[in-house]
PDB file with one MODEL, atoms N, CA, C and O in Angstrom:
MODEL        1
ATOM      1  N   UNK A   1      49.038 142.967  70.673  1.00  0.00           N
ATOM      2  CA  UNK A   1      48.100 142.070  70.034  1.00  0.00           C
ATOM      3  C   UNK A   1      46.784 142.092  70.795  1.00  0.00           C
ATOM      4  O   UNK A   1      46.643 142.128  72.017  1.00  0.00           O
ATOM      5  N   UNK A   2      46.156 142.073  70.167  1.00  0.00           N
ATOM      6  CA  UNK A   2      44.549 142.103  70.161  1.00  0.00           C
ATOM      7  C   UNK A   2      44.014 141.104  71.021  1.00  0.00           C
ATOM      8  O   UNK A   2      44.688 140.115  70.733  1.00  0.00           O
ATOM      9  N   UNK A   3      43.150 140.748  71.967  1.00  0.00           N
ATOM     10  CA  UNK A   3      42.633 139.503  72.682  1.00  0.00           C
ATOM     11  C   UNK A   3      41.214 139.226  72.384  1.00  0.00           C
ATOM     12  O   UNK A   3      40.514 138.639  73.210  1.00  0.00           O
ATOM     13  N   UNK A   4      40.784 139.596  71.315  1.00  0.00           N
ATOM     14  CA  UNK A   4      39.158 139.896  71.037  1.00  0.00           C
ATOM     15  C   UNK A   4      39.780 138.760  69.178  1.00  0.00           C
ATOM     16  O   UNK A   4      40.813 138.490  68.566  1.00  0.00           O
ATOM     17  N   UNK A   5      37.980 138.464  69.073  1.00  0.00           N
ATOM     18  CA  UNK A   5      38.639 137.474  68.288  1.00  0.00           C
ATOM     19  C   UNK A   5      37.060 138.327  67.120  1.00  0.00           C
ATOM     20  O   UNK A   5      35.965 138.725  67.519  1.00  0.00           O
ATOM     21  N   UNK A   6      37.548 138.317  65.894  1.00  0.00           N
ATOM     22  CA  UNK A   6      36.428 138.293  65.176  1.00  0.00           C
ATOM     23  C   UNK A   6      36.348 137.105  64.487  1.00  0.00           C
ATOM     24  O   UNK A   6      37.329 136.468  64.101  1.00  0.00           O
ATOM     25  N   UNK A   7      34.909 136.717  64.284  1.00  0.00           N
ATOM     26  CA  UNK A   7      34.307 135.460  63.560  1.00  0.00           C
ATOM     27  C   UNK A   7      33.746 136.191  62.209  1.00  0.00           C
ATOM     28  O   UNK A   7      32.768 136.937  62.172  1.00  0.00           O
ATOM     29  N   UNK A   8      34.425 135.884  61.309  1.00  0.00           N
ATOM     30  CA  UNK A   8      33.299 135.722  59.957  1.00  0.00           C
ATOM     31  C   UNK A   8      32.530 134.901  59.105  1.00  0.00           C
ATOM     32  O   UNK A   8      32.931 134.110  58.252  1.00  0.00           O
ATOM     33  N   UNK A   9      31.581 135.133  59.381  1.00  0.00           N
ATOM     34  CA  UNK A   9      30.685 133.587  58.856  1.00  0.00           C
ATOM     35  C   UNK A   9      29.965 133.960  57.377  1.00  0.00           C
ATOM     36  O   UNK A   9      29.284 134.975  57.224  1.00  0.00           O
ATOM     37  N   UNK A  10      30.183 133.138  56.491  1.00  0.00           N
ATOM     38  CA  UNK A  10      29.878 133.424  55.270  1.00  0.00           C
ATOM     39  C   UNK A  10      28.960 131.943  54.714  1.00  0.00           C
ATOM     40  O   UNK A  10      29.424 130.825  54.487  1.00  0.00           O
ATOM     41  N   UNK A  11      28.313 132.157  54.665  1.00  0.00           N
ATOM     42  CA  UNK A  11      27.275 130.900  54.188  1.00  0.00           C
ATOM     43  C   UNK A  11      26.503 131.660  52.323  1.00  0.00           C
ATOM     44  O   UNK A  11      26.143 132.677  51.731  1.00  0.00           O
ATOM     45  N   UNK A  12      26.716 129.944  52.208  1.00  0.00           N
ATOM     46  CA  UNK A  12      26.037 130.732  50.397  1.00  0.00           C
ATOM     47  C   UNK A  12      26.666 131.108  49.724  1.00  0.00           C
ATOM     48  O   UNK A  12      26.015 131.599  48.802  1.00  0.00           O
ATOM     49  N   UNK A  13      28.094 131.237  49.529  1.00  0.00           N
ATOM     50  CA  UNK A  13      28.769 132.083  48.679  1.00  0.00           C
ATOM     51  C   UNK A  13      29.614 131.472  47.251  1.00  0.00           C
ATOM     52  O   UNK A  13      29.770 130.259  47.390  1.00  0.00           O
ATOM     53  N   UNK A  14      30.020 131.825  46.329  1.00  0.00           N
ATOM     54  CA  UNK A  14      29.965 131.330  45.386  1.00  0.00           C
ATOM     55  C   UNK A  14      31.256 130.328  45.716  1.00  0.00           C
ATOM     56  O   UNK A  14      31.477 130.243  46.924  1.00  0.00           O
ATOM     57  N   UNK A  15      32.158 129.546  44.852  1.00  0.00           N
ATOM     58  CA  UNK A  15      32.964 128.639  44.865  1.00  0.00           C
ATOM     59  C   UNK A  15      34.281 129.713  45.102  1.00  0.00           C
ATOM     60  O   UNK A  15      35.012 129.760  46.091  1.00  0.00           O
ATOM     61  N   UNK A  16      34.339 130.521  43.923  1.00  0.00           N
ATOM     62  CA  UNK A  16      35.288 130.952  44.130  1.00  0.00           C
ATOM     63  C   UNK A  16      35.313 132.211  45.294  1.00  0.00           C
ATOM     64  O   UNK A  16      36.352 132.364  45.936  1.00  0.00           O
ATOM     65  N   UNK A  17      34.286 132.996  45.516  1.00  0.00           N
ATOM     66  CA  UNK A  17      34.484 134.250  46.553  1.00  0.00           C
ATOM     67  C   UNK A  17      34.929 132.995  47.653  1.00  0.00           C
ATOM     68  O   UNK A  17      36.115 133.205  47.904  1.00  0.00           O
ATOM     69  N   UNK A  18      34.471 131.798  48.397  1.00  0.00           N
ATOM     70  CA  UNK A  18      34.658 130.999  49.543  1.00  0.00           C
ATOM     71  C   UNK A  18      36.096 130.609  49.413  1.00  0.00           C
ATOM     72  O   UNK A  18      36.896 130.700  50.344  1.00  0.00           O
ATOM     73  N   UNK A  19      36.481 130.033  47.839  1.00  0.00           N
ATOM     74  CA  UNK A  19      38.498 130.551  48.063  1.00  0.00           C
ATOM     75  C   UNK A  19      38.961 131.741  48.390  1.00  0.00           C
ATOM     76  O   UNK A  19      39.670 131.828  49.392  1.00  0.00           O
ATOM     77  N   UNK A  20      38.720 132.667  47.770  1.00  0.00           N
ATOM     78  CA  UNK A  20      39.253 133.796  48.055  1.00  0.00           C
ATOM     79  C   UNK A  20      39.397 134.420  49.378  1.00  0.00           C
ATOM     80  O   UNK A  20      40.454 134.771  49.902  1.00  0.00           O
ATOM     81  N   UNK A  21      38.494 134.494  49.741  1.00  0.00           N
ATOM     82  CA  UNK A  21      38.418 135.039  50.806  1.00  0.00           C
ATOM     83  C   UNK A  21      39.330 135.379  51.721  1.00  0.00           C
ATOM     84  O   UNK A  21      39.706 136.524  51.973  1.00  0.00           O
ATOM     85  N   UNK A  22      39.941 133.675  52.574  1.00  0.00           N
ATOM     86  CA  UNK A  22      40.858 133.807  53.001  1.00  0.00           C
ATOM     87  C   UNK A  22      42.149 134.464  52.454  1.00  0.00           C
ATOM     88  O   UNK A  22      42.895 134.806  53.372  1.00  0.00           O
ATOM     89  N   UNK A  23      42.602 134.725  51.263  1.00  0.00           N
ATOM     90  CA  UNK A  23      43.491 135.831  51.127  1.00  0.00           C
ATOM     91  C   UNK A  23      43.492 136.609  51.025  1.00  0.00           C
ATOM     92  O   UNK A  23      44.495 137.321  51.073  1.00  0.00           O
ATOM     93  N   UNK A  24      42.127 137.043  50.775  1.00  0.00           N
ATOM     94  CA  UNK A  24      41.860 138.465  51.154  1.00  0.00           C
ATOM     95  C   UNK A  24      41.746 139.213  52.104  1.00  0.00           C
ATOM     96  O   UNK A  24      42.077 140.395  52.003  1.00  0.00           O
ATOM     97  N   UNK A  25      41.137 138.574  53.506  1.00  0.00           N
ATOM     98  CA  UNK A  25      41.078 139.073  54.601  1.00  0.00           C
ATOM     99  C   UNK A  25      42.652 139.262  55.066  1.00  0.00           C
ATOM    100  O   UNK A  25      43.070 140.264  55.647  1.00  0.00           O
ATOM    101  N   UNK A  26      43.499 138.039  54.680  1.00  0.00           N
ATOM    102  CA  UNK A  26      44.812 137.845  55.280  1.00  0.00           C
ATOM    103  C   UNK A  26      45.486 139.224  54.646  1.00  0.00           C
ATOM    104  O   UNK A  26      46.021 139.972  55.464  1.00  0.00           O
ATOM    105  N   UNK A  27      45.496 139.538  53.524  1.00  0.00           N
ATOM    106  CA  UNK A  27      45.844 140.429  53.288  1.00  0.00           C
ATOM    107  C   UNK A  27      45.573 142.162  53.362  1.00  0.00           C
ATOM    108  O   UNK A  27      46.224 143.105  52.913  1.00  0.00           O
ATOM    109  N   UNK A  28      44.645 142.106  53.934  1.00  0.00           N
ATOM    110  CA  UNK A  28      43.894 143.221  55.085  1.00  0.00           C
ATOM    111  C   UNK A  28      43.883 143.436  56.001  1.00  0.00           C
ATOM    112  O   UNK A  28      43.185 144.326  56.488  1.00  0.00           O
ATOM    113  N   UNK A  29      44.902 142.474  56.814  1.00  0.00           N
ATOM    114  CA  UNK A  29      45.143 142.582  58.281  1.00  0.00           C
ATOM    115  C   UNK A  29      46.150 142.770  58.328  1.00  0.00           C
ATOM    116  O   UNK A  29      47.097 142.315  57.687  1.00  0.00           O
ATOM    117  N   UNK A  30      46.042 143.863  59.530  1.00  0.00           N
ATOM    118  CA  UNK A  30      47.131 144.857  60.556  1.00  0.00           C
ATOM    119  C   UNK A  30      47.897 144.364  61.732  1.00  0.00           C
ATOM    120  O   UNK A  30      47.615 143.301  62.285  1.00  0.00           O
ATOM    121  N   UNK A  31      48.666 144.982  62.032  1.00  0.00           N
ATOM    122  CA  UNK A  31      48.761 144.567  63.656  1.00  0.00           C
ATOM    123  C   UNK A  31      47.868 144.696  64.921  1.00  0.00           C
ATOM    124  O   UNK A  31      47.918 144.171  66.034  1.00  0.00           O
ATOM    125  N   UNK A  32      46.858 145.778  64.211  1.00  0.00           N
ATOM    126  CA  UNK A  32      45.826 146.169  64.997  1.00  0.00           C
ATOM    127  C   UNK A  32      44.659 145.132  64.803  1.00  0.00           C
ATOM    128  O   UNK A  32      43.801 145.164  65.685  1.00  0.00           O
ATOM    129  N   UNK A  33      44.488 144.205  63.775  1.00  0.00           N
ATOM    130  CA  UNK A  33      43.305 143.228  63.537  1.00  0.00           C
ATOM    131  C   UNK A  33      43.282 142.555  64.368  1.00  0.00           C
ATOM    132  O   UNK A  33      44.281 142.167  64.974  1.00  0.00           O
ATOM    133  N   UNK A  34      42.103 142.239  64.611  1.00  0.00           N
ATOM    134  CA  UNK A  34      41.949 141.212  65.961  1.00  0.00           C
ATOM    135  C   UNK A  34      41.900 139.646  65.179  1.00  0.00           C
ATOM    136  O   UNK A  34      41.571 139.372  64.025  1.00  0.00           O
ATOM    137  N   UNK A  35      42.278 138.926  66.088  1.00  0.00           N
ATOM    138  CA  UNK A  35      42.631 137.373  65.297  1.00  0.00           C
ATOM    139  C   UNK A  35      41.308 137.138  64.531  1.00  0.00           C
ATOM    140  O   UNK A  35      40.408 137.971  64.637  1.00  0.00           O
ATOM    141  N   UNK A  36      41.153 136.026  63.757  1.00  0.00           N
ATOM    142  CA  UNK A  36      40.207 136.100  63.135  1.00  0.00           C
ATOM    143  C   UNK A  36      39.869 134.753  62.566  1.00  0.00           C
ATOM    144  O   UNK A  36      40.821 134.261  61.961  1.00  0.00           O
ATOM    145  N   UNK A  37      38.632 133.915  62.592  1.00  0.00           N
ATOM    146  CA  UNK A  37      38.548 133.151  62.302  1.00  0.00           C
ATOM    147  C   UNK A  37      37.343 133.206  61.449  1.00  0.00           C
ATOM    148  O   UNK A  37      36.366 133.746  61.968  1.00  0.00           O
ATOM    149  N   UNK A  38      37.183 132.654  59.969  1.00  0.00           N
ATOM    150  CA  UNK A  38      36.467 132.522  58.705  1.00  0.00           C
ATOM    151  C   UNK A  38      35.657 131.432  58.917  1.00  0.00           C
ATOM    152  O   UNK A  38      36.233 130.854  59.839  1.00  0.00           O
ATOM    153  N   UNK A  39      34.639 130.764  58.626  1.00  0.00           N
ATOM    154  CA  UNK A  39      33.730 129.734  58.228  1.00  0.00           C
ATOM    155  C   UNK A  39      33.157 130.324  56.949  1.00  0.00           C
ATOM    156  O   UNK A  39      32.646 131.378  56.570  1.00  0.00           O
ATOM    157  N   UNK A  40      33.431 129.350  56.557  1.00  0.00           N
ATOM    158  CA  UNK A  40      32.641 129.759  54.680  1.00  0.00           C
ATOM    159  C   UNK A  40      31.623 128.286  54.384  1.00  0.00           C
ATOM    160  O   UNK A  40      31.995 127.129  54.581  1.00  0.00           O
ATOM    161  N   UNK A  41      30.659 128.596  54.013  1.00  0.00           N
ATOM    162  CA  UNK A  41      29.655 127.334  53.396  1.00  0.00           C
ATOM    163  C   UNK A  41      29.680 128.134  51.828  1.00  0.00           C
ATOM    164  O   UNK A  41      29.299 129.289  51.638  1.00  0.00           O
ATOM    165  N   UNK A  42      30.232 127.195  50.780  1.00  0.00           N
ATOM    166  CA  UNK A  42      30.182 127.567  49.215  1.00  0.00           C
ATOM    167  C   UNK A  42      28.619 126.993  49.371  1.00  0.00           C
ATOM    168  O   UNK A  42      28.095 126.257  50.207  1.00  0.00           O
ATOM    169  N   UNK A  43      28.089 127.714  48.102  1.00  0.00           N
ATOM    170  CA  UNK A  43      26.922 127.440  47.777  1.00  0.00           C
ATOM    171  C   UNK A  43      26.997 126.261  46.438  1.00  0.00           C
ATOM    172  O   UNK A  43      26.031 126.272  45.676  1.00  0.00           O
ATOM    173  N   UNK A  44      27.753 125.592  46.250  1.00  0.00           N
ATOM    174  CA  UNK A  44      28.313 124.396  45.138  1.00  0.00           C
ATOM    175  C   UNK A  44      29.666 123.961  45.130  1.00  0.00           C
ATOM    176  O   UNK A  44      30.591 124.754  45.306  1.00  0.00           O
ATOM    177  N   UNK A  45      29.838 122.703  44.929  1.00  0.00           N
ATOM    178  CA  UNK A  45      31.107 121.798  44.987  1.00  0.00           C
ATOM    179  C   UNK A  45      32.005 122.471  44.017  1.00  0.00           C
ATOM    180  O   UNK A  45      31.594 123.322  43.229  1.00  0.00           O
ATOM    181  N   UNK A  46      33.516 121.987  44.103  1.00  0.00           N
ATOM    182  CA  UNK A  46      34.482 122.767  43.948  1.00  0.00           C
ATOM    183  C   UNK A  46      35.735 121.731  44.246  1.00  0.00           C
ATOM    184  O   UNK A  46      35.607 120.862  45.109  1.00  0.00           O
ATOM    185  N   UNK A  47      36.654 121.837  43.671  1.00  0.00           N
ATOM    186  CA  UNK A  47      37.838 121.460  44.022  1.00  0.00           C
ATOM    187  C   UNK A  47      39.078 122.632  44.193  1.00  0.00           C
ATOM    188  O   UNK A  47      39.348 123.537  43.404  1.00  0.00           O
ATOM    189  N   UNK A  48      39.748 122.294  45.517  1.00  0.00           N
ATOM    190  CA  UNK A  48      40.782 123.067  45.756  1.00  0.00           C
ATOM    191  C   UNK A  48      42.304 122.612  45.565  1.00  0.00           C
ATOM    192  O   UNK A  48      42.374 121.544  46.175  1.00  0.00           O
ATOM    193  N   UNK A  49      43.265 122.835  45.143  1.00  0.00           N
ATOM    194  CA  UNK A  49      44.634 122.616  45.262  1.00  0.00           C
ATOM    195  C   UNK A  49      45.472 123.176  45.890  1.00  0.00           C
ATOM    196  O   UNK A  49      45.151 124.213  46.472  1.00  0.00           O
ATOM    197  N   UNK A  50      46.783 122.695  45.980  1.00  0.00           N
ATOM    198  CA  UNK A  50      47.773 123.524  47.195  1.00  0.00           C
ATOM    199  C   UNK A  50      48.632 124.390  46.124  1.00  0.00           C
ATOM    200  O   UNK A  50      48.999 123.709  45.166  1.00  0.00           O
ATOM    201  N   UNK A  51      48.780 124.897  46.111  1.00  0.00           N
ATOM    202  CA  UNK A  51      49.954 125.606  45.601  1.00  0.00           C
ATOM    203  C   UNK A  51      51.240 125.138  45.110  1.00  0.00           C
ATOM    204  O   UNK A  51      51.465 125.677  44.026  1.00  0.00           O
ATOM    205  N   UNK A  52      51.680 124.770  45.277  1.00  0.00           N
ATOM    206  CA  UNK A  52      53.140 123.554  44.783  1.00  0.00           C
ATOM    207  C   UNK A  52      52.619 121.938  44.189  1.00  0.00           C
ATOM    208  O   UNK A  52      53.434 121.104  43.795  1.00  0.00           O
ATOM    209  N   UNK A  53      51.416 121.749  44.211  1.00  0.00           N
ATOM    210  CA  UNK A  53      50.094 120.269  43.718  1.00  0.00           C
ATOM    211  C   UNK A  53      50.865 120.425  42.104  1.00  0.00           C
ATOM    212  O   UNK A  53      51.604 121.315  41.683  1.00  0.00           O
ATOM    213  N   UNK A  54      50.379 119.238  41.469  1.00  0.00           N
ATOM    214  CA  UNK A  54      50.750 118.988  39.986  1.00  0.00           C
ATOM    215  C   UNK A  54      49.530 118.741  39.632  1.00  0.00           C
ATOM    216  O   UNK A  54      49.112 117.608  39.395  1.00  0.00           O
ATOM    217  N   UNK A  55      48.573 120.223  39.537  1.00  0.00           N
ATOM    218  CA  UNK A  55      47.071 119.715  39.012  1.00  0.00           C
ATOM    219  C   UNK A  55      46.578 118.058  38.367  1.00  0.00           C
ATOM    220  O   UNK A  55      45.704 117.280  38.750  1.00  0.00           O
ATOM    221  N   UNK A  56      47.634 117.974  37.183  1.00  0.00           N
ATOM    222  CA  UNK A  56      47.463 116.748  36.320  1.00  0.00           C
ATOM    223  C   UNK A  56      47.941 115.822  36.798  1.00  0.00           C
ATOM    224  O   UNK A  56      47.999 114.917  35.966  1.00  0.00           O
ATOM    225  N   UNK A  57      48.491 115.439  38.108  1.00  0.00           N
ATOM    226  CA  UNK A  57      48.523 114.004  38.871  1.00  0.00           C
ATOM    227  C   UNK A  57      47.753 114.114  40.090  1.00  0.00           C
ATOM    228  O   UNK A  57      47.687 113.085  40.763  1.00  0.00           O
ATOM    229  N   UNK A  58      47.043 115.338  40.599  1.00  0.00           N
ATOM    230  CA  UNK A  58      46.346 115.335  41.598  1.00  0.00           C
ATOM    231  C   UNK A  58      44.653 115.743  41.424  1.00  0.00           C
ATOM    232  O   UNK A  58      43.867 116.245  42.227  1.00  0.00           O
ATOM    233  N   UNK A  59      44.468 115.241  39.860  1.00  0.00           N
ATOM    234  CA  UNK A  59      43.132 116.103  40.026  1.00  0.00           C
ATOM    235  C   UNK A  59      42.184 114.962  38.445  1.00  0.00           C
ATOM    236  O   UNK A  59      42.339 115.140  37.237  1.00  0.00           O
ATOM    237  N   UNK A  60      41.812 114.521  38.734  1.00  0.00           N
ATOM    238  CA  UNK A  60      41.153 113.894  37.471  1.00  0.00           C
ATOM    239  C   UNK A  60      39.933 115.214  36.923  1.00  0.00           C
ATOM    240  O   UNK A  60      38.756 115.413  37.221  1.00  0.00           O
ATOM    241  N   UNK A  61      41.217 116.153  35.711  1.00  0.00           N
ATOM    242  CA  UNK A  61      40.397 117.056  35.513  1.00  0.00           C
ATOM    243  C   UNK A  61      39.164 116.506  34.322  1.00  0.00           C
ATOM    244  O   UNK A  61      38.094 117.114  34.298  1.00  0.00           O
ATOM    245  N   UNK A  62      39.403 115.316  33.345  1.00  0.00           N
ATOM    246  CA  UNK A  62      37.811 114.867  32.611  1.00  0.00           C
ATOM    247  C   UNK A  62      36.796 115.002  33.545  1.00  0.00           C
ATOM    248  O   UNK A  62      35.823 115.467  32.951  1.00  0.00           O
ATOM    249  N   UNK A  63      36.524 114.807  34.819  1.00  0.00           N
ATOM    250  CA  UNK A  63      35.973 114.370  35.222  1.00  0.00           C
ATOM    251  C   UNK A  63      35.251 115.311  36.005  1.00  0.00           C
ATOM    252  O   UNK A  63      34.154 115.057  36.502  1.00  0.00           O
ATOM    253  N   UNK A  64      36.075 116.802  36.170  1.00  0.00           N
ATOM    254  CA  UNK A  64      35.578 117.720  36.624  1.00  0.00           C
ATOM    255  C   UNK A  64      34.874 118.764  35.908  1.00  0.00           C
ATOM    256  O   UNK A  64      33.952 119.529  36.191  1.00  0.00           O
ATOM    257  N   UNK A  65      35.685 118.530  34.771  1.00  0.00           N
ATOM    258  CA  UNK A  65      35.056 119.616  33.027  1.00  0.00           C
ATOM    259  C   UNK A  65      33.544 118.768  32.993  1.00  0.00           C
ATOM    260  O   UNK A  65      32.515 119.442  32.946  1.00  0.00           O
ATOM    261  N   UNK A  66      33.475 117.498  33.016  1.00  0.00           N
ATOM    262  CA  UNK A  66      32.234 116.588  32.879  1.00  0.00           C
ATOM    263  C   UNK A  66      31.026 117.077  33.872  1.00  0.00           C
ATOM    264  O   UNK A  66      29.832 117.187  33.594  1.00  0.00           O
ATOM    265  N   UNK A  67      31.724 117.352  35.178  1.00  0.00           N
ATOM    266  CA  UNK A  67      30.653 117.521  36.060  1.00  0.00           C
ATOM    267  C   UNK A  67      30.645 118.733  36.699  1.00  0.00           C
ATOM    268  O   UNK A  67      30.119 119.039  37.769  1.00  0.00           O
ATOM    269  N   UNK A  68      31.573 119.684  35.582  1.00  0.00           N
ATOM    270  CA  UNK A  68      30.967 121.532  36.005  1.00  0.00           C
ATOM    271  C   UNK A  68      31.593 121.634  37.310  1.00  0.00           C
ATOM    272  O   UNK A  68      31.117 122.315  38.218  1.00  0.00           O
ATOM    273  N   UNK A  69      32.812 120.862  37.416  1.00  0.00           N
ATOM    274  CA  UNK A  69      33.338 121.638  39.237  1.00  0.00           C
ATOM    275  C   UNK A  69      34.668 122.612  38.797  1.00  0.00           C
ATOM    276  O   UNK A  69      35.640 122.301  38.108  1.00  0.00           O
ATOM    277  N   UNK A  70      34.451 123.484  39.239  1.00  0.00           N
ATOM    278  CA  UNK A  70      35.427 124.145  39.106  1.00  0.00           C
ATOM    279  C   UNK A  70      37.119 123.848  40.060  1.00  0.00           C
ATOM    280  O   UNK A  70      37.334 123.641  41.255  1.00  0.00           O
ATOM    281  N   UNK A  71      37.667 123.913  39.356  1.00  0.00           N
ATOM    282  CA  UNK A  71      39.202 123.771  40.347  1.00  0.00           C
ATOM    283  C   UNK A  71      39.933 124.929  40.665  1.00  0.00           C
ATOM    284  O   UNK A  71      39.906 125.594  39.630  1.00  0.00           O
ATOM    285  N   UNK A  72      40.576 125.549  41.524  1.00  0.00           N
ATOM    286  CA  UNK A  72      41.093 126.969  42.159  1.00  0.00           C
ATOM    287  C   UNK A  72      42.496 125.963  42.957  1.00  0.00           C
ATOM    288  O   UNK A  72      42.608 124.955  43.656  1.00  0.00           O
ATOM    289  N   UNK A  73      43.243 126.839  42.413  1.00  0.00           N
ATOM    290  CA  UNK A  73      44.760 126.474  42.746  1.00  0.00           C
ATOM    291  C   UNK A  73      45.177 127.704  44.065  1.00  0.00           C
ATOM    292  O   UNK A  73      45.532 128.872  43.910  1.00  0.00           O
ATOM    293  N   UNK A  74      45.016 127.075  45.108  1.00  0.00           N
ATOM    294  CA  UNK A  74      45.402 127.997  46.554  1.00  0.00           C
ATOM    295  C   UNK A  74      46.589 128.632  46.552  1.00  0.00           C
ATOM    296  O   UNK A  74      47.643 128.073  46.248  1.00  0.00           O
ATOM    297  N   UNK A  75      46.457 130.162  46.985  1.00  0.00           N
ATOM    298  CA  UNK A  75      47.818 130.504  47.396  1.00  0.00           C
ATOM    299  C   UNK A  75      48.885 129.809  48.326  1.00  0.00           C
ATOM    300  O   UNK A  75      50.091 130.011  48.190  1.00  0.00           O
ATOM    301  N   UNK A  76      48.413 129.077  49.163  1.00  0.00           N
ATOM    302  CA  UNK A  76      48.992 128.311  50.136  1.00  0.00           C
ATOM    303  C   UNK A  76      49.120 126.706  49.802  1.00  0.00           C
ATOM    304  O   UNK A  76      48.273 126.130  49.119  1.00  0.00           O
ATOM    305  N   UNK A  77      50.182 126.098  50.315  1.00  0.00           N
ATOM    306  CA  UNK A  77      50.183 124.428  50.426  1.00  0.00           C
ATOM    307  C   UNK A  77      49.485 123.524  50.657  1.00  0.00           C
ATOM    308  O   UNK A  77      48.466 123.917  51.225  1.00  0.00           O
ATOM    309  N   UNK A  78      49.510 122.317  50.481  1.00  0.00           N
ATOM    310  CA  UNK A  78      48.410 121.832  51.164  1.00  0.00           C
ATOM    311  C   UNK A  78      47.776 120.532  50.559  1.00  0.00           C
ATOM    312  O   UNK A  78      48.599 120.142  49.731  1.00  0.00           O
ATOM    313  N   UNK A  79      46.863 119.799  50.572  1.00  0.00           N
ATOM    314  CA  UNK A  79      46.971 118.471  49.358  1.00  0.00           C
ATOM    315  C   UNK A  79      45.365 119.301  48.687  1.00  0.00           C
ATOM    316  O   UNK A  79      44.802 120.316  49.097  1.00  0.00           O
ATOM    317  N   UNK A  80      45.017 118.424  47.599  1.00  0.00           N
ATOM    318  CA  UNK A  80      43.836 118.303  47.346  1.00  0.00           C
ATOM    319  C   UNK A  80      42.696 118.376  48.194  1.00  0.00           C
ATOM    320  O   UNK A  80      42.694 118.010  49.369  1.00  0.00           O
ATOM    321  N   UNK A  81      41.335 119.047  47.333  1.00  0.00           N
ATOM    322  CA  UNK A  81      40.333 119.123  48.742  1.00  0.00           C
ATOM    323  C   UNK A  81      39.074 118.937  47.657  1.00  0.00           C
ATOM    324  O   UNK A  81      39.333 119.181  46.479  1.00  0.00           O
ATOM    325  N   UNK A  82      37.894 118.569  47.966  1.00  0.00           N
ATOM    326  CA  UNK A  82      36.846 118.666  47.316  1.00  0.00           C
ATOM    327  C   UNK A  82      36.148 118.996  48.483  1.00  0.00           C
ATOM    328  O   UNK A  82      36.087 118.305  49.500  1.00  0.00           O
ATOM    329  N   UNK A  83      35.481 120.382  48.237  1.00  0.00           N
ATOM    330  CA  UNK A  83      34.791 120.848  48.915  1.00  0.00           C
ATOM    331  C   UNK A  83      32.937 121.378  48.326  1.00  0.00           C
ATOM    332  O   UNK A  83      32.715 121.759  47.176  1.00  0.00           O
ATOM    333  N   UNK A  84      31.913 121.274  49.349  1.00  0.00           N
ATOM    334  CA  UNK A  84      30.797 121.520  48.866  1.00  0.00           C
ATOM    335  C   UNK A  84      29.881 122.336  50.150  1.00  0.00           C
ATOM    336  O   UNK A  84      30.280 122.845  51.198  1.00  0.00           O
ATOM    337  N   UNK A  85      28.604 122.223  49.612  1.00  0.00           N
ATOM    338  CA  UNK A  85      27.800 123.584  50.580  1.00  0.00           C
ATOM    339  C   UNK A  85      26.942 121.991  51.518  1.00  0.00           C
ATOM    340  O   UNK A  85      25.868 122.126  52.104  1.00  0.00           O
ATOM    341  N   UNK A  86      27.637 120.734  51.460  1.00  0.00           N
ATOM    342  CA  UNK A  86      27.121 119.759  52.446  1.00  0.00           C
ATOM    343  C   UNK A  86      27.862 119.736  54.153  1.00  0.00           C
ATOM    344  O   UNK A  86      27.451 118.935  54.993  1.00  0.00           O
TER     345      UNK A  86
ENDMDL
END
Protein backbone atom coordinates (compact mmCIF):
# COMPACT_ATOMS: atom_id res chain seq x y z
CA UNK A 1 0.00 0.00 0.00
CA UNK A 2 0.79 3.29 -1.10
CA UNK A 3 1.78 6.12 1.69
CA UNK A 4 1.31 9.14 -0.67
CA UNK A 5 -2.16 10.42 -0.62
CA UNK A 6 -3.83 12.06 -3.75
CA UNK A 7 -6.30 15.02 -3.24
CA UNK A 8 -8.91 15.73 -5.85
CA UNK A 9 -10.48 18.91 -5.73
CA UNK A 10 -13.34 19.59 -7.95
CA UNK A 11 -15.12 22.90 -7.52
CA UNK A 12 -18.06 23.98 -9.99
CA UNK A 13 -19.24 20.88 -11.12
CA UNK A 14 -22.56 19.93 -12.08
CA UNK A 15 -25.02 18.13 -9.39
CA UNK A 16 -24.79 15.09 -10.80
CA UNK A 17 -20.85 14.69 -12.13
CA UNK A 18 -20.23 15.85 -7.91
CA UNK A 19 -22.41 12.40 -7.19
CA UNK A 20 -20.78 10.49 -9.38
CA UNK A 21 -17.70 10.90 -8.99
CA UNK A 22 -17.04 9.18 -6.01
CA UNK A 23 -17.96 5.92 -7.76
CA UNK A 24 -16.18 6.45 -10.24
CA UNK A 25 -12.89 7.07 -8.96
CA UNK A 26 -13.72 4.09 -6.44
CA UNK A 27 -14.12 2.10 -9.20
CA UNK A 28 -10.75 2.94 -10.87
CA UNK A 29 -8.74 2.13 -8.14
CA UNK A 30 -6.01 -0.48 -7.89
CA UNK A 31 -3.95 -1.77 -5.35
CA UNK A 32 -1.43 0.41 -6.72
CA UNK A 33 -3.75 3.79 -6.17
CA UNK A 34 -2.63 5.88 -3.70
CA UNK A 35 -5.41 6.65 -0.99
CA UNK A 36 -7.41 9.29 -2.07
CA UNK A 37 -9.39 11.90 -0.88
CA UNK A 38 -12.28 13.93 -3.16
CA UNK A 39 -13.68 17.49 -2.23
CA UNK A 40 -16.35 18.37 -4.65
CA UNK A 41 -18.17 21.99 -4.54
CA UNK A 42 -21.54 21.26 -6.97
CA UNK A 43 -22.17 24.28 -8.76
CA UNK A 44 -26.25 24.03 -7.56
CA UNK A 45 -28.33 22.40 -4.80
CA UNK A 46 -29.28 18.87 -5.04
CA UNK A 47 -30.57 16.24 -2.94
CA UNK A 48 -28.83 12.98 -2.19
CA UNK A 49 -30.20 9.55 -0.89
CA UNK A 50 -28.72 6.37 0.56
CA UNK A 51 -29.28 3.52 -1.22
CA UNK A 52 -31.68 1.30 0.87
CA UNK A 53 -33.77 5.31 1.73
CA UNK A 54 -37.64 5.04 0.74
CA UNK A 55 -37.34 8.15 -1.56
CA UNK A 56 -41.24 8.79 -0.77
CA UNK A 57 -40.86 8.92 3.11
CA UNK A 58 -37.50 10.54 2.99
CA UNK A 59 -37.76 13.18 0.47
CA UNK A 60 -40.68 15.74 0.00
CA UNK A 61 -40.39 15.20 -3.74
CA UNK A 62 -43.47 18.31 -4.62
CA UNK A 63 -41.27 20.29 -3.32
CA UNK A 64 -38.22 19.46 -5.15
CA UNK A 65 -40.01 19.11 -8.82
CA UNK A 66 -41.26 22.85 -7.55
CA UNK A 67 -37.86 24.09 -6.91
CA UNK A 68 -35.76 22.30 -9.85
CA UNK A 69 -33.52 20.18 -7.29
CA UNK A 70 -32.64 17.31 -8.57
CA UNK A 71 -32.55 13.99 -6.36
CA UNK A 72 -29.67 11.11 -7.09
CA UNK A 73 -30.16 7.91 -5.20
CA UNK A 74 -26.34 6.89 -3.93
CA UNK A 75 -24.73 3.75 -4.54
CA UNK A 76 -23.93 3.57 -0.93
CA UNK A 77 -26.04 3.92 2.53
CA UNK A 78 -26.54 6.55 4.33
CA UNK A 79 -29.58 9.07 5.34
CA UNK A 80 -30.72 11.97 3.29
CA UNK A 81 -28.47 14.97 2.35
CA UNK A 82 -29.23 18.32 0.74
CA UNK A 83 -26.34 19.47 -0.63
CA UNK A 84 -25.26 22.93 -2.44
CA UNK A 85 -22.17 25.00 -3.96
CA UNK A 86 -22.62 27.12 -0.24
Amino acid sequence: MSKKIRLLYMEGVSPLRSQTVYHAVGYAMTKDTPNTIIMVSPNGPYVSIGYHQDMQKEVDLDYCEKHNLPVYRREVGGGAVFLDNG
